[in-house]
Structures are given as C-alpha cells and as structure tokens.
Amino acid sequence: AGMEGLRVGSVLLTSCDGGLGLGLLKGLMEQPNPPQHIFATCLDPQGKVGRPLVWDTGTNLSPRPPVPFADVTDPNSIKAAVEKVREKVGSTGLNLLINNAGTTRRSTLATETAENMTLVYTTNTIGPLQTSQAFLPLLKEAAEVEGQREMSCSRAAIVNISSILGSIEVAEAWEETQDVCYRCSKAALNMLTKCLALEYGGSGILCVSVDPGCVTPPLGRGTGPVTVEESMQGVLQLLAKLSATNNGTFWNWRGQNLPW
C-alpha cells in the first residue's frame, strides 16, 4: 500500500463523537483515494446515549445532515442502519466495518459489580457482534464483487477496535488500572474476532482485532503516550497492509502482532 494509503470503496465506523473514532473519520477523508461512502455513527448533539447518528459523506466528502441511526446495542436500529447503507451502496456492498464503540467503568477487583460487567460487555462485546451479524450480507456482497482479489480491507473486512488490556497473555498495566469489566469485555471481543474470522473467512471477509494504543479509555490520569493522530495514522497504515494470512489475528497501532 505504501504512500497510496488505504483504498476502500465504503466504510462504516461506529462511535465517531470523539477520540479515535473522530480521528479515523478525518484520516479516512484525508486518504489520497478517500472512500466513496463513509458512514459514521455518533451520539446526537445532546449526548443522549442510544441515539447515534450516521453521516454518509458521499463522493464530495462534505457531511450531509445526519440520518438517525440508533445504538449498537439495539438490533432494530442496527437493521435500520443496514437499510440506509444499502440505499447508498446498492449491490456493491460494504467493504469495511470498523467496530469502534467502546465504554468502561473505572473499577478494581474489589469494587467490580455485576452492573458494570453487564453494561460494559453489552457495548464492547455484544455491540460488535450484533453490528457484524447485521452487516454480514453487505460485507458478503462486497467480497463477491471483488471475488478474484485476495482478502484485504479494500475487499471486505471487519475490524474490531480492542485493547492490549484484553490480552490474557500480556496482562498489561495491572498496577496502573485494573478495569476488570473492560479487560474481560475486550478479551471476549478478541474471541469474537476469532469466531468471526473462522465463520466469515470462507466468504472472503477478513476479521481482525486492533489495539489503537492508550486512546480509549486512557490509562490512568489524562491520556496515554499515544496521541489520537499517531494512533489513527498507525491503524490506517496497518489496515492497508492486512491480507488473508492475517485473518483472525490481533494487532497494535504500530503494526505489531499481539499475543492473545
């Protein structure tokens, strides 16, 4: 891929109201060959959870007034979003789904609760599952259109934004942040990535987990050592390079393969 960047026809990106989501949205728009369609979901201006909006930037990349799109934890609203995307992309399908929605509740093992665990798992693990299931037909269509090409993010792919905190082997930064609910939800998301890769790989859809660095949620106070700009650039460079041999694997924003 090199300097030409990530070439992809259509992208749907969840959770663009700030942080990495917004960074990736800007980064996609600034690619040398930007996507024809970028569907970006985010919370409404009043910040009400569960009422995200979707932008279709179209060919001119100037966002139009948003179309309602509801939250990744609500199957009916995801279905409505699928129909809106289908209206725009037609039979070319959706090339790239980036499951970026994520939440946490600051917790230690001593303070962890069933409520925290349920809330965080619902958004971080069930959300990407439901979104991936719903967009599968459009991803399959995209993979078929490009049927002769090798697996790649340009053809058809699901990218789950995960975290090194979900790595059981590494178990990073325990002293800095226990965040049990977050760690468990991301470990489960990584297993979901593997399940998606095993099931959807046969249809030509590449599925990976990506740790964007200490962006969301930041480790400890303030933000981590990685800026949103660095993370976004690194993630987009990585996505441009991934191929069939990388299906069902875990990466960081530096382009390094991570242990589960």
PDB file of C-alpha atoms in Angstrom, residues 110-243:
ATOM      1  CA  ALA A 110     -12.663  -5.097  44.943  1.00  0.00           C
ATOM      2  CA  THR A 111     -15.193  -2.616  43.514  1.00  0.00           C
ATOM      3  CA  GLU A 112     -16.298  -4.522  40.394  1.00  0.00           C
ATOM      4  CA  THR A 113     -20.041  -5.133  40.123  1.00  0.00           C
ATOM      5  CA  ALA A 114     -22.438  -7.216  38.043  1.00  0.00           C
ATOM      6  CA  GLU A 115     -23.945  -3.967  36.759  1.00  0.00           C
ATOM      7  CA  ASN A 116     -20.562  -2.680  35.486  1.00  0.00           C
ATOM      8  CA  MET A 117     -19.750  -6.031  33.914  1.00  0.00           C
ATOM      9  CA  THR A 118     -23.106  -6.187  32.131  1.00  0.00           C
ATOM     10  CA  LEU A 119     -23.045  -2.582  30.902  1.00  0.00           C
ATOM     11  CA  VAL A 120     -19.523  -2.785  29.512  1.00  0.00           C
ATOM     12  CA  TYR A 121     -19.978  -6.239  27.937  1.00  0.00           C
ATOM     13  CA  THR A 122     -23.209  -5.095  26.281  1.00  0.00           C
ATOM     14  CA  THR A 123     -21.454  -2.249  24.465  1.00  0.00           C
ATOM     15  CA  ASN A 124     -17.952  -3.655  23.944  1.00  0.00           C
ATOM     16  CA  THR A 125     -18.745  -7.260  23.003  1.00  0.00           C
ATOM     17  CA  ILE A 126     -22.437  -7.680  22.155  1.00  0.00           C
ATOM     18  CA  GLY A 127     -22.444  -4.393  20.174  1.00  0.00           C
ATOM     19  CA  PRO A 128     -19.742  -5.540  17.709  1.00  0.00           C
ATOM     20  CA  LEU A 129     -21.396  -8.988  17.482  1.00  0.00           C
ATOM     21  CA  GLN A 130     -24.791  -7.549  16.548  1.00  0.00           C
ATOM     22  CA  THR A 131     -23.319  -4.984  14.164  1.00  0.00           C
ATOM     23  CA  SER A 132     -21.217  -7.657  12.409  1.00  0.00           C
ATOM     24  CA  GLN A 133     -24.189 -10.039  12.105  1.00  0.00           C
ATOM     25  CA  ALA A 134     -26.401  -7.316  10.652  1.00  0.00           C
ATOM     26  CA  PHE A 135     -23.868  -6.080   8.095  1.00  0.00           C
ATOM     27  CA  LEU A 136     -22.784  -9.586   7.013  1.00  0.00           C
ATOM     28  CA  PRO A 137     -24.978  -9.623   3.860  1.00  0.00           C
ATOM     29  CA  LEU A 138     -23.490  -6.296   2.689  1.00  0.00           C
ATOM     30  CA  LEU A 139     -19.934  -7.433   3.522  1.00  0.00           C
ATOM     31  CA  LYS A 140     -20.531 -10.695   1.604  1.00  0.00           C
ATOM     32  CA  GLU A 141     -21.785  -8.701  -1.395  1.00  0.00           C
ATOM     33  CA  ALA A 142     -18.626  -6.573  -1.338  1.00  0.00           C
ATOM     34  CA  ALA A 143     -16.442  -9.698  -1.118  1.00  0.00           C
ATOM     35  CA  GLU A 144     -18.266 -11.229  -4.118  1.00  0.00           C
ATOM     36  CA  VAL A 145     -17.964  -8.091  -6.253  1.00  0.00           C
ATOM     37  CA  GLU A 146     -14.187  -8.260  -5.750  1.00  0.00           C
ATOM     38  CA  GLY A 147     -14.269 -12.073  -5.985  1.00  0.00           C
ATOM     39  CA  GLN A 148     -10.921 -12.615  -7.677  1.00  0.00           C
ATOM     40  CA  ARG A 149      -8.902 -10.458  -5.286  1.00  0.00           C
ATOM     41  CA  GLU A 150      -7.112 -11.636  -2.153  1.00  0.00           C
ATOM     42  CA  MET A 151      -8.668 -10.880   1.228  1.00  0.00           C
ATOM     43  CA  SER A 152      -8.000  -7.308   2.344  1.00  0.00           C
ATOM     44  CA  CYS A 153      -9.621  -4.302   4.000  1.00  0.00           C
ATOM     45  CA  SER A 154     -10.255  -2.932   0.499  1.00  0.00           C
ATOM     46  CA  ARG A 155     -12.312  -6.000  -0.432  1.00  0.00           C
ATOM     47  CA  ALA A 156     -14.323  -6.873   2.711  1.00  0.00           C
ATOM     48  CA  ALA A 157     -13.293  -6.707   6.367  1.00  0.00           C
ATOM     49  CA  ILE A 158     -14.424  -6.369   9.969  1.00  0.00           C
ATOM     50  CA  VAL A 159     -12.012  -4.528  12.268  1.00  0.00           C
ATOM     51  CA  ASN A 160     -12.760  -4.756  15.980  1.00  0.00           C
ATOM     52  CA  ILE A 161     -11.090  -1.983  17.973  1.00  0.00           C
ATOM     53  CA  SER A 162      -9.801  -3.873  21.001  1.00  0.00           C
ATOM     54  CA  SER A 163      -7.114  -3.244  23.632  1.00  0.00           C
ATOM     55  CA  ILE A 164      -3.890  -4.748  24.931  1.00  0.00           C
ATOM     56  CA  LEU A 165      -5.776  -4.784  28.262  1.00  0.00           C
ATOM     57  CA  GLY A 166      -7.798  -7.651  26.756  1.00  0.00           C
ATOM     58  CA  SER A 167      -4.674  -9.767  26.212  1.00  0.00           C
ATOM     59  CA  ILE A 168      -4.669 -12.601  28.748  1.00  0.00           C
ATOM     60  CA  GLU A 169      -1.038 -13.449  27.988  1.00  0.00           C
ATOM     61  CA  VAL A 170       0.330  -9.904  28.355  1.00  0.00           C
ATOM     62  CA  ALA A 171      -1.960  -8.747  31.233  1.00  0.00           C
ATOM     63  CA  GLU A 172      -0.512  -5.279  30.829  1.00  0.00           C
ATOM     64  CA  ALA A 173      -0.631  -2.371  33.301  1.00  0.00           C
ATOM     65  CA  TRP A 174      -2.392  -4.184  36.150  1.00  0.00           C
ATOM     66  CA  GLU A 175      -0.786  -1.824  38.687  1.00  0.00           C
ATOM     67  CA  GLU A 176      -1.975   1.261  36.772  1.00  0.00           C
ATOM     68  CA  THR A 177      -5.530   0.186  36.021  1.00  0.00           C
ATOM     69  CA  GLN A 178      -7.414  -2.958  36.965  1.00  0.00           C
ATOM     70  CA  ASP A 179     -10.573  -2.128  34.987  1.00  0.00           C
ATOM     71  CA  VAL A 180     -11.797  -5.701  35.292  1.00  0.00           C
ATOM     72  CA  CYS A 181     -15.026  -5.128  33.346  1.00  0.00           C
ATOM     73  CA  TYR A 182     -13.116  -3.518  30.467  1.00  0.00           C
ATOM     74  CA  ARG A 183     -10.396  -6.204  30.353  1.00  0.00           C
ATOM     75  CA  CYS A 184     -12.978  -9.004  30.341  1.00  0.00           C
ATOM     76  CA  SER A 185     -15.081  -7.348  27.623  1.00  0.00           C
ATOM     77  CA  LYS A 186     -12.027  -6.897  25.372  1.00  0.00           C
ATOM     78  CA  ALA A 187     -10.792 -10.453  25.960  1.00  0.00           C
ATOM     79  CA  ALA A 188     -14.285 -11.589  24.915  1.00  0.00           C
ATOM     80  CA  LEU A 189     -14.185  -9.241  21.893  1.00  0.00           C
ATOM     81  CA  ASN A 190     -10.901 -10.868  20.851  1.00  0.00           C
ATOM     82  CA  MET A 191     -12.566 -14.300  20.969  1.00  0.00           C
ATOM     83  CA  LEU A 192     -15.429 -12.857  18.919  1.00  0.00           C
ATOM     84  CA  THR A 193     -12.861 -11.694  16.326  1.00  0.00           C
ATOM     85  CA  LYS A 194     -11.535 -15.258  16.102  1.00  0.00           C
ATOM     86  CA  CYS A 195     -15.082 -16.658  15.755  1.00  0.00           C
ATOM     87  CA  LEU A 196     -15.921 -14.137  13.008  1.00  0.00           C
ATOM     88  CA  ALA A 197     -12.678 -14.977  11.182  1.00  0.00           C
ATOM     89  CA  LEU A 198     -13.404 -18.720  11.291  1.00  0.00           C
ATOM     90  CA  GLU A 199     -17.003 -18.299  10.099  1.00  0.00           C
ATOM     91  CA  TYR A 200     -16.784 -15.362   7.669  1.00  0.00           C
ATOM     92  CA  GLY A 201     -13.300 -16.058   6.270  1.00  0.00           C
ATOM     93  CA  GLY A 202     -14.780 -18.577   3.843  1.00  0.00           C
ATOM     94  CA  SER A 203     -16.855 -15.759   2.347  1.00  0.00           C
ATOM     95  CA  GLY A 204     -13.728 -13.665   1.749  1.00  0.00           C
ATOM     96  CA  ILE A 205     -14.228 -11.364   4.744  1.00  0.00           C
ATOM     97  CA  LEU A 206     -11.059 -10.548   6.730  1.00  0.00           C
ATOM     98  CA  CYS A 207     -11.589 -10.163  10.516  1.00  0.00           C
ATOM     99  CA  VAL A 208      -9.013  -8.714  12.930  1.00  0.00           C
ATOM    100  CA  SER A 209      -8.690  -7.111  16.379  1.00  0.00           C
ATOM    101  CA  VAL A 210      -6.660  -3.901  16.663  1.00  0.00           C
ATOM    102  CA  ASP A 211      -5.306  -2.211  19.796  1.00  0.00           C
ATOM    103  CA  PRO A 212      -5.129   1.521  18.979  1.00  0.00           C
ATOM    104  CA  GLY A 213      -2.828   2.382  21.896  1.00  0.00           C
ATOM    105  CA  CYS A 214      -3.842   4.211  25.051  1.00  0.00           C
ATOM    106  CA  VAL A 215      -6.586   6.273  23.452  1.00  0.00           C
ATOM    107  CA  THR A 216      -9.908   4.916  24.720  1.00  0.00           C
ATOM    108  CA  PRO A 217     -10.049   4.596  27.592  1.00  0.00           C
ATOM    109  CA  PRO A 218      -6.868   6.397  28.581  1.00  0.00           C
ATOM    110  CA  LEU A 219      -4.729   4.546  31.097  1.00  0.00           C
ATOM    111  CA  GLY A 220      -4.625   6.275  34.446  1.00  0.00           C
ATOM    112  CA  ARG A 221      -4.937  10.061  34.538  1.00  0.00           C
ATOM    113  CA  GLY A 222      -5.052  12.146  31.377  1.00  0.00           C
ATOM    114  CA  THR A 223      -4.211  10.357  28.157  1.00  0.00           C
ATOM    115  CA  GLY A 224      -1.724   7.640  27.371  1.00  0.00           C
ATOM    116  CA  PRO A 225       1.540   8.044  25.492  1.00  0.00           C
ATOM    117  CA  VAL A 226      -0.170   7.757  22.090  1.00  0.00           C
ATOM    118  CA  THR A 227      -1.924  10.747  20.525  1.00  0.00           C
ATOM    119  CA  VAL A 228      -5.126  10.223  18.539  1.00  0.00           C
ATOM    120  CA  GLU A 229      -3.260  11.408  15.416  1.00  0.00           C
ATOM    121  CA  GLU A 230      -0.421   8.849  15.865  1.00  0.00           C
ATOM    122  CA  SER A 231      -2.889   6.088  16.610  1.00  0.00           C
ATOM    123  CA  MET A 232      -5.095   6.904  13.623  1.00  0.00           C
ATOM    124  CA  GLN A 233      -2.157   7.073  11.211  1.00  0.00           C
ATOM    125  CA  GLY A 234      -0.804   3.770  12.520  1.00  0.00           C
ATOM    126  CA  VAL A 235      -4.167   1.998  12.382  1.00  0.00           C
ATOM    127  CA  LEU A 236      -4.860   3.128   8.798  1.00  0.00           C
ATOM    128  CA  GLN A 237      -1.348   2.062   7.689  1.00  0.00           C
ATOM    129  CA  LEU A 238      -1.932  -1.339   9.295  1.00  0.00           C
ATOM    130  CA  LEU A 239      -5.327  -1.782   7.635  1.00  0.00           C
ATOM    131  CA  ALA A 240      -3.788  -1.024   4.232  1.00  0.00           C
ATOM    132  CA  LYS A 241      -1.325  -3.925   4.694  1.00  0.00           C
ATOM    133  CA  LEU A 242      -3.503  -6.725   6.104  1.00  0.00           C
ATOM    134  CA  SER A 243      -4.111  -9.808   3.938  1.00  0.00           C
TER     135      SER A 243
END
